[in-house]
Short mmCIF file of C-alpha atoms and ligand atoms in Angstrom, two decimals:
data_model
loop_
_atom_site.label_atom_id
_atom_site.label_comp_id
_atom_site.label_asym_id
_atom_site.label_seq_id
_atom_site.Cartn_x
_atom_site.Cartn_y
_atom_site.Cartn_z
CA MET A 1 23.39 33.58 29.41
CA ALA A 2 22.64 37.45 29.84
CA GLN A 3 24.79 39.75 26.83
CA HIS A 4 27.29 41.48 27.84
CA ILE A 5 27.65 44.49 25.20
CA GLY A 6 30.16 47.43 24.59
CA ILE A 7 29.24 50.79 23.75
CA LEU A 8 32.13 53.64 22.06
CA THR A 9 31.27 56.83 20.23
CA SER A 10 34.16 57.84 17.52
CA GLY A 11 34.21 60.93 15.24
CA GLY A 12 33.21 64.23 16.31
CA ASP A 13 30.42 64.84 18.43
CA CYS A 14 27.20 65.62 17.91
CA PRO A 15 23.77 66.06 19.81
CA GLY A 16 21.59 63.13 20.45
CA LEU A 17 24.55 61.02 21.30
CA ASN A 18 23.45 60.60 24.92
CA ALA A 19 19.98 60.33 23.75
CA ALA A 20 20.88 57.25 21.79
CA ILE A 21 23.07 55.63 24.58
CA ARG A 22 20.49 56.19 26.74
CA GLY A 23 17.56 54.21 23.97
CA LEU A 24 20.21 51.90 23.81
CA GLY A 25 21.55 50.95 27.52
CA LYS A 26 17.44 51.35 29.22
CA ALA A 27 16.45 48.94 26.49
CA ALA A 28 19.22 46.57 26.57
CA ARG A 29 19.53 46.86 30.19
CA GLU A 30 16.08 47.20 31.28
CA GLN A 31 14.14 44.83 28.65
CA TYR A 32 16.80 42.40 27.52
CA GLY A 33 18.73 42.20 31.03
CA MET A 34 21.74 42.81 29.16
CA ARG A 35 25.12 44.05 30.57
CA VAL A 36 26.27 47.22 28.79
CA THR A 37 29.79 48.57 28.65
CA GLY A 38 30.76 51.80 27.83
CA PHE A 39 34.38 52.95 26.43
CA LEU A 40 36.17 55.45 26.49
CA ASN A 41 37.37 57.66 24.33
CA GLY A 42 37.21 56.18 21.00
CA PHE A 43 38.56 52.88 19.48
CA ARG A 44 41.48 54.47 21.99
CA GLY A 45 39.00 53.27 25.34
CA ILE A 46 38.49 49.87 23.41
CA ALA A 47 42.57 49.50 22.97
CA GLN A 48 43.64 50.75 25.74
CA ASP A 49 40.77 49.00 27.77
CA GLN A 50 39.59 52.13 29.62
CA THR A 51 35.87 51.62 30.42
CA VAL A 52 33.05 52.51 32.32
CA GLU A 53 30.39 50.60 33.25
CA LEU A 54 27.01 52.01 32.10
CA ASP A 55 23.61 51.14 34.93
CA GLY A 56 20.96 52.66 36.02
CA PRO A 57 22.30 56.06 36.85
CA MET A 58 25.00 56.32 34.40
CA LEU A 59 22.14 56.33 31.89
CA SER A 60 19.97 58.86 33.73
CA GLY A 61 19.26 62.47 33.40
CA ILE A 62 21.61 62.78 29.81
CA LEU A 63 18.63 62.47 27.26
CA THR A 64 18.48 66.32 26.90
CA ASP A 65 23.37 66.97 27.07
CA GLY A 66 25.17 67.51 23.98
CA GLY A 67 28.21 65.81 23.58
CA THR A 68 28.86 62.36 24.81
CA ILE A 69 29.44 60.80 28.29
CA LEU A 70 31.86 58.30 26.66
CA GLY A 71 33.78 61.31 24.99
CA THR A 72 35.34 60.99 21.85
CA SER A 73 37.89 60.76 18.78
CA ARG A 74 39.35 60.23 15.24
CA ASP A 75 41.11 57.22 16.37
CA LYS A 76 42.04 54.66 14.55
CA PRO A 77 42.09 50.96 15.79
CA HIS A 78 45.54 50.11 12.74
CA ARG A 79 46.72 54.06 13.03
CA MET A 80 46.92 55.04 16.44
CA PRO A 81 49.13 57.72 17.62
CA ILE A 82 50.93 55.87 20.89
CA GLY A 83 54.03 57.37 22.62
CA GLY A 84 54.79 59.92 19.27
CA LYS A 85 54.25 56.72 16.72
CA LEU A 86 51.21 55.55 14.68
CA LEU A 87 50.53 51.57 15.82
CA ASP A 88 48.66 49.28 14.21
CA MET A 89 46.16 48.57 17.70
CA THR A 90 43.82 45.97 16.29
CA GLU A 91 45.22 43.44 17.68
CA ALA A 92 44.92 45.39 21.34
CA VAL A 93 40.23 45.88 20.68
CA VAL A 94 40.36 42.10 19.59
CA ALA A 95 41.88 41.24 22.84
CA THR A 96 40.06 43.67 25.59
CA TYR A 97 36.65 42.48 23.05
CA HIS A 98 37.29 39.18 24.55
CA ARG A 99 38.92 40.06 27.91
CA HIS A 100 35.73 41.55 28.90
CA HIS A 101 33.20 38.63 26.87
CA LEU A 102 31.46 40.73 24.63
CA ASP A 103 28.85 39.79 22.85
CA ALA A 104 28.99 42.41 20.35
CA LEU A 105 30.05 46.12 19.79
CA VAL A 106 27.82 49.08 18.92
CA CYS A 107 30.20 51.82 17.91
CA LEU A 108 28.02 55.01 17.01
CA GLY A 109 29.58 57.24 14.09
CA GLY A 110 30.29 59.19 10.65
CA GLY A 111 31.66 57.54 7.55
CA GLY A 112 35.65 57.21 9.26
CA THR A 113 33.87 54.85 11.79
CA GLN A 114 32.02 52.59 9.22
CA LYS A 115 34.99 52.03 7.96
CA ASN A 116 37.61 51.38 11.55
CA ALA A 117 33.88 48.80 12.11
CA LEU A 118 34.63 46.84 8.99
CA ARG A 119 37.96 46.07 9.97
CA LEU A 120 36.63 44.96 13.38
CA VAL A 121 34.33 42.92 11.30
CA GLU A 122 37.27 41.60 9.35
CA ALA A 123 39.22 40.76 12.10
CA GLY A 124 35.71 38.86 13.64
CA LEU A 125 34.68 40.85 15.76
CA ASN A 126 29.77 41.43 16.35
CA VAL A 127 29.99 44.99 15.37
CA VAL A 128 26.89 46.92 15.11
CA THR A 129 26.90 50.49 14.12
CA LEU A 130 24.77 53.37 14.47
CA PRO A 131 24.78 56.85 12.17
CA LYS A 132 25.86 60.28 13.53
CA THR A 133 27.04 63.17 12.38
CA ILE A 134 25.82 66.41 11.52
CA ASP A 135 27.37 65.84 7.90
CA ASN A 136 24.06 63.91 7.04
CA ASP A 137 26.40 62.36 4.58
CA ILE A 138 26.20 58.33 5.56
CA ALA A 139 25.47 55.92 2.17
CA HIS A 140 22.42 53.79 2.31
CA THR A 141 20.60 56.40 5.56
CA ASP A 142 17.78 58.99 4.71
CA ARG A 143 19.23 60.84 7.83
CA SER A 144 22.24 60.50 10.44
CA PHE A 145 20.88 61.58 14.08
CA GLY A 146 23.26 65.75 14.76
CA PHE A 147 21.90 66.82 11.09
CA ASP A 148 18.47 68.45 12.47
CA THR A 149 19.72 70.32 15.45
CA ALA A 150 22.62 71.74 13.42
CA LEU A 151 20.35 72.58 10.95
CA GLN A 152 18.39 75.10 13.01
CA ILE A 153 21.76 76.60 14.70
CA ALA A 154 23.04 77.42 11.30
CA THR A 155 19.55 78.44 9.97
CA GLU A 156 18.87 80.72 13.61
CA ALA A 157 22.17 81.57 13.22
CA ILE A 158 21.53 82.76 9.30
CA ASP A 159 17.45 84.03 10.43
CA ARG A 160 19.93 87.20 12.85
CA LEU A 161 22.26 87.53 10.20
CA HIS A 162 20.19 88.81 7.61
CA SER A 163 19.13 92.06 10.02
CA THR A 164 22.28 92.97 9.79
CA ALA A 165 23.23 92.48 6.24
CA THR A 166 19.84 94.36 5.67
CA SER A 167 20.88 97.41 7.71
CA HIS A 168 24.30 97.94 6.57
CA GLU A 169 23.22 96.95 3.09
CA ARG A 170 26.79 94.62 3.26
CA ILE A 171 26.53 90.99 1.69
CA ILE A 172 27.26 88.74 4.53
CA VAL A 173 28.58 85.19 3.58
CA VAL A 174 28.48 81.91 6.14
CA GLU A 175 30.37 79.27 6.91
CA VAL A 176 28.71 76.13 7.54
CA MET A 177 30.30 72.25 8.11
CA GLY A 178 29.54 69.53 6.49
CA HIS A 179 32.96 68.56 5.40
CA ARG A 180 32.68 67.05 1.26
CA ALA A 181 29.08 66.77 1.51
CA GLY A 182 26.83 69.92 1.04
CA TRP A 183 23.52 68.94 2.79
CA LEU A 184 24.24 71.36 5.75
CA ALA A 185 25.09 74.07 3.62
CA LEU A 186 21.57 72.83 1.40
CA GLU A 187 19.27 73.24 3.77
CA ALA A 188 19.61 75.53 6.28
CA GLY A 189 20.42 77.56 3.00
CA ILE A 190 16.54 76.96 1.75
CA ALA A 191 15.44 77.54 5.34
CA GLY A 192 17.37 80.59 5.65
CA GLY A 193 16.21 81.70 2.64
CA ALA A 194 19.88 82.46 1.05
CA ASP A 195 20.23 84.01 -2.32
CA VAL A 196 23.45 82.18 -3.04
CA ILE A 197 24.26 78.90 -1.90
CA LEU A 198 27.41 77.16 -2.46
CA LEU A 199 28.22 73.33 -2.32
CA PRO A 200 31.26 71.42 -2.54
CA GLU A 201 29.36 68.86 -5.26
CA MET A 202 29.32 71.76 -7.36
CA PRO A 203 31.33 73.51 -8.15
CA TYR A 204 31.75 77.44 -8.36
CA GLN A 205 31.93 80.94 -10.15
CA ALA A 206 33.04 84.00 -7.97
CA ASP A 207 31.68 86.11 -11.69
CA LYS A 208 28.69 84.49 -11.45
CA ILE A 209 28.15 84.96 -7.51
CA ALA A 210 28.89 88.76 -8.56
CA GLU A 211 26.40 88.33 -11.27
CA ALA A 212 23.18 87.16 -9.11
CA ILE A 213 24.25 89.82 -6.06
CA ARG A 214 24.77 92.63 -8.76
CA SER A 215 21.04 91.85 -9.89
CA ARG A 216 19.61 91.56 -6.23
CA THR A 217 21.02 95.06 -6.07
CA GLN A 218 19.67 96.20 -9.65
CA SER A 219 16.47 95.09 -8.07
CA GLY A 220 16.59 96.87 -4.92
CA LYS A 221 17.45 94.31 -2.46
CA ARG A 222 21.21 96.22 -1.17
CA PHE A 223 21.60 92.70 1.36
CA SER A 224 22.51 89.28 -0.20
CA ILE A 225 23.67 86.41 2.32
CA VAL A 226 25.65 84.07 1.17
CA VAL A 227 25.80 80.46 2.65
CA VAL A 228 29.08 78.52 1.95
CA ALA A 229 30.28 75.04 2.99
CA GLU A 230 33.03 74.35 4.08
CA GLY A 231 34.10 71.69 1.64
CA ALA A 232 32.85 74.14 -1.43
CA MET A 233 35.40 74.82 -4.01
CA SER A 234 36.20 77.30 -7.58
CA ILE A 235 35.41 75.48 -10.77
CA ASN A 236 39.52 75.52 -11.07
CA GLU A 237 40.15 74.63 -7.66
CA ALA A 238 37.64 71.47 -8.59
CA ALA A 239 39.84 70.38 -11.54
CA GLU A 240 42.76 70.77 -9.51
CA VAL A 241 41.31 67.63 -6.89
CA GLU A 242 40.14 65.89 -9.58
CA ALA A 243 43.48 66.11 -11.67
CA LEU A 244 45.47 64.72 -8.50
CA VAL A 245 42.97 61.94 -7.47
CA ALA A 246 42.72 61.27 -11.76
CA ALA A 247 46.45 60.50 -11.39
CA ARG A 248 46.33 58.88 -7.51
CA GLY A 249 44.18 56.02 -9.18
CA MET A 250 46.40 55.55 -12.43
CA ALA A 251 49.84 55.61 -10.03
CA ASP A 252 51.79 52.96 -10.74
CA SER A 253 53.82 52.46 -7.67
CA LYS A 254 53.26 52.92 -3.62
CA LYS A 255 55.57 55.92 -3.58
CA GLN A 256 54.06 58.10 -6.22
CA ARG A 257 50.44 57.35 -5.10
CA ALA A 258 51.84 58.20 -1.69
CA GLU A 259 52.76 61.67 -2.84
CA LEU A 260 50.02 62.56 -4.85
CA SER A 261 47.96 61.88 -1.62
CA GLU A 262 50.14 63.68 0.39
CA LYS A 263 49.33 66.78 -2.24
CA LEU A 264 45.79 65.84 -1.83
CA CYS A 265 46.14 66.69 1.57
CA LYS A 266 47.98 69.61 1.87
CA PHE A 267 45.04 70.57 -0.99
CA HIS A 268 42.90 70.14 1.59
CA ASP A 269 45.23 71.70 4.98
CA GLU A 270 45.24 74.80 2.52
CA HIS A 271 41.16 74.90 2.00
CA VAL A 272 40.91 75.78 5.02
CA GLY A 273 39.52 79.39 5.71
CA HIS A 274 39.31 79.65 2.11
CA THR A 275 35.90 81.89 2.41
CA ILE A 276 38.17 84.00 3.65
CA ARG A 277 39.72 84.51 0.34
CA LEU A 278 36.02 84.94 -1.53
CA THR A 279 34.72 87.28 0.77
CA ARG A 280 37.38 89.28 0.17
CA LYS A 281 37.19 88.63 -3.62
CA LEU A 282 33.30 88.90 -3.56
CA GLU A 283 33.91 92.90 -2.45
CA LYS A 284 36.26 92.85 -4.63
CA LEU A 285 34.04 91.90 -8.01
CA THR A 286 30.97 94.02 -6.21
CA GLY A 287 32.00 96.84 -4.85
CA GLN A 288 29.92 95.97 -1.78
CA GLU A 289 31.45 96.29 1.56
CA THR A 290 31.58 91.90 2.57
CA ARG A 291 31.48 90.23 5.47
CA LEU A 292 32.16 86.81 6.70
CA THR A 293 30.74 84.44 9.64
CA ILE A 294 32.59 81.32 10.14
CA LEU A 295 29.87 79.04 12.84
CA GLY A 296 32.73 76.21 13.36
CA HIS A 297 31.83 73.80 16.44
CA LEU A 298 28.73 75.98 17.43
CA GLN A 299 26.75 73.89 15.23
CA ARG A 300 27.93 70.14 16.84
CA GLY A 301 27.63 72.18 20.39
CA GLY A 302 24.49 71.34 22.88
CA THR A 303 21.40 70.32 23.67
CA PRO A 304 20.02 67.87 20.79
CA SER A 305 16.46 69.26 18.40
CA ALA A 306 13.99 67.31 19.65
CA ALA A 307 13.67 65.14 15.98
CA ASP A 308 17.38 63.97 17.56
CA ARG A 309 16.28 62.88 20.60
CA VAL A 310 13.44 60.76 19.19
CA PHE A 311 15.17 59.19 15.80
CA ALA A 312 18.65 58.65 18.45
CA THR A 313 16.48 56.75 21.39
CA TRP A 314 14.47 55.07 18.92
CA LEU A 315 17.70 53.93 16.71
CA GLY A 316 18.96 52.88 20.59
CA THR A 317 16.70 50.64 21.31
CA GLU A 318 16.57 49.23 17.82
CA CYS A 319 19.77 48.35 18.18
CA ALA A 320 18.54 46.51 21.91
CA GLN A 321 16.57 44.96 19.72
CA VAL A 322 18.98 43.79 16.86
CA LEU A 323 21.86 42.24 19.00
CA ASP A 324 18.87 40.82 21.21
CA ALA A 325 18.30 38.44 18.11
CA ARG A 326 21.74 38.35 18.07
CA LYS A 327 21.94 39.55 14.38
CA TYR A 328 25.57 41.57 13.92
CA GLY A 329 27.66 43.55 10.92
CA VAL A 330 25.00 45.54 10.31
CA MET A 331 23.91 49.56 11.15
CA LEU A 332 20.87 51.01 11.45
CA ALA A 333 19.76 53.14 8.46
CA LEU A 334 16.55 55.00 8.05
CA GLN A 335 14.49 54.36 4.90
CA GLY A 336 11.88 55.90 3.71
CA ASN A 337 10.30 56.33 7.58
CA ARG A 338 11.35 52.51 8.25
CA ILE A 339 14.61 51.62 10.10
CA LYS A 340 16.60 48.96 8.11
CA HIS A 341 19.18 46.92 8.75
CA VAL A 342 22.25 47.57 5.95
CA PRO A 343 25.77 45.40 5.89
CA ILE A 344 28.34 48.16 7.15
CA SER A 345 30.49 46.51 4.41
CA GLU A 346 27.28 48.39 2.09
CA VAL A 347 28.25 51.61 3.77
CA ALA A 348 31.92 51.80 4.23
CA GLY A 349 33.64 54.07 1.85
CA ASN A 350 30.91 55.25 0.78
CA LYS A 351 29.19 59.31 0.28
CA ARG A 352 26.04 60.66 0.14
CA LEU A 353 26.74 63.53 -1.91
CA VAL A 354 24.30 65.92 -3.01
CA PRO A 355 23.20 64.96 -6.49
CA ALA A 356 23.08 68.31 -8.77
CA ASP A 357 19.14 67.40 -9.34
CA HIS A 358 18.47 67.34 -6.08
CA PRO A 359 15.11 68.59 -5.98
CA LEU A 360 15.91 70.91 -3.08
CA VAL A 361 18.44 72.69 -5.54
CA HIS A 362 15.96 72.96 -8.00
CA ALA A 363 13.67 73.99 -5.11
CA GLY A 364 16.39 76.94 -3.93
CA ARG A 365 15.96 77.64 -8.16
CA LEU A 366 12.40 78.27 -8.32
CA VAL A 367 12.72 80.95 -5.16
CA GLY A 368 15.58 82.74 -7.21
CA THR A 369 18.56 80.80 -4.72
CA SER A 370 21.57 81.23 -6.98
CA PHE A 371 24.43 78.04 -6.83
CA GLY A 372 27.13 80.32 -8.51
CA VAL A 373 27.14 78.08 -11.79
O1 LIG B 1 32.25 65.49 10.90
C1 LIG B 1 31.61 66.25 10.87
C2 LIG B 1 32.29 67.43 10.85
O2 LIG B 1 31.87 68.76 11.72
C3 LIG B 1 32.62 67.94 9.90
O3 LIG B 1 31.76 69.18 10.20
C4 LIG B 1 33.73 69.21 10.28
O4 LIG B 1 34.80 69.22 8.86
C5 LIG B 1 34.84 68.12 10.68
O5 LIG B 1 33.88 67.39 11.40
C6 LIG B 1 35.62 69.18 11.99
O6 LIG B 1 36.09 68.25 12.67
P1 LIG B 1 36.81 68.29 14.16
O7 LIG B 1 35.85 68.84 15.25
O8 LIG B 1 38.06 67.36 13.92
O9 LIG B 1 38.09 70.00 13.68
#
């Protein structure tokens, strides 16, 4: 009997989601005769049974569109805000799955989605996931779709900031997204020829950054571009986080753990906009006029790059083949130049971060880029 597949997009949107939905939908319907139903707005749509049939016309003309035709949210099945309360909707998700007689559910998302997908696997559902995020930080895959487009946008922004930084002989600080991972900052920084790159994985010292800028000035270069990942931290801030995490690991009561988790959340909330403080500090330390540009959600908007369209289409069509083979509980991952099937249990809860000895960090150093350490 023909299979019935559910599909949802969850977490922050990114370019390439529609290309993946189209690739999966077209191959599943046209090659394998499957029925494909979309759930709206992430896990909320399957908890509340909000659907759209992904038929021929729905899957047509969306390859180049940014965002997601299904809508998305950061809702988790086990802690969903409903009527002012946080409810565990896992049973409702399972009930919707069975009410529609689904054979499998495909979840397109980042690290959070992988964790939520694992919960549904543990609740007995057949789940397959595809890796999407501009952060490129999903474990066991060399790449997630969305990253390439965000990289292009951030690089173009840095290119444009270069000319104004030169004209005014200013320092320009550019904040790029990436959550707790530095891939976007690292690659956009290298592509844009940044003079300083600050990554979450390599806590910085402001005086080292100022030193690098001063030595540029001494050699006659009177402007500097500082690319900062939104999750970058000074060594003092990183030590504070490390101490909180260590204390939480050793806490012997649930109450103590919850208090320490709350402190960590507060730290990260207050860390938003830290680049404003860094910009002021650099101006003071160097005596040079300094400006800040925060690229924000611009990096997630608009049409996907050619590379993201190709990769998302490949993942989507490969997913249809995996579903046809009734292989479940896996994320499709790019490893080398092949798509591999990695158990979701090995992906969930793990992050792919930039190692301090990564070849690209080394390459940056060899062209004279400072990492503020
Ligand atoms: O995970 C993708 C991402 O764009 C991160 O780089 C960023 O920290 C986060 O999402 C922003 O989330 P939101 O769109 O919910 O503000």
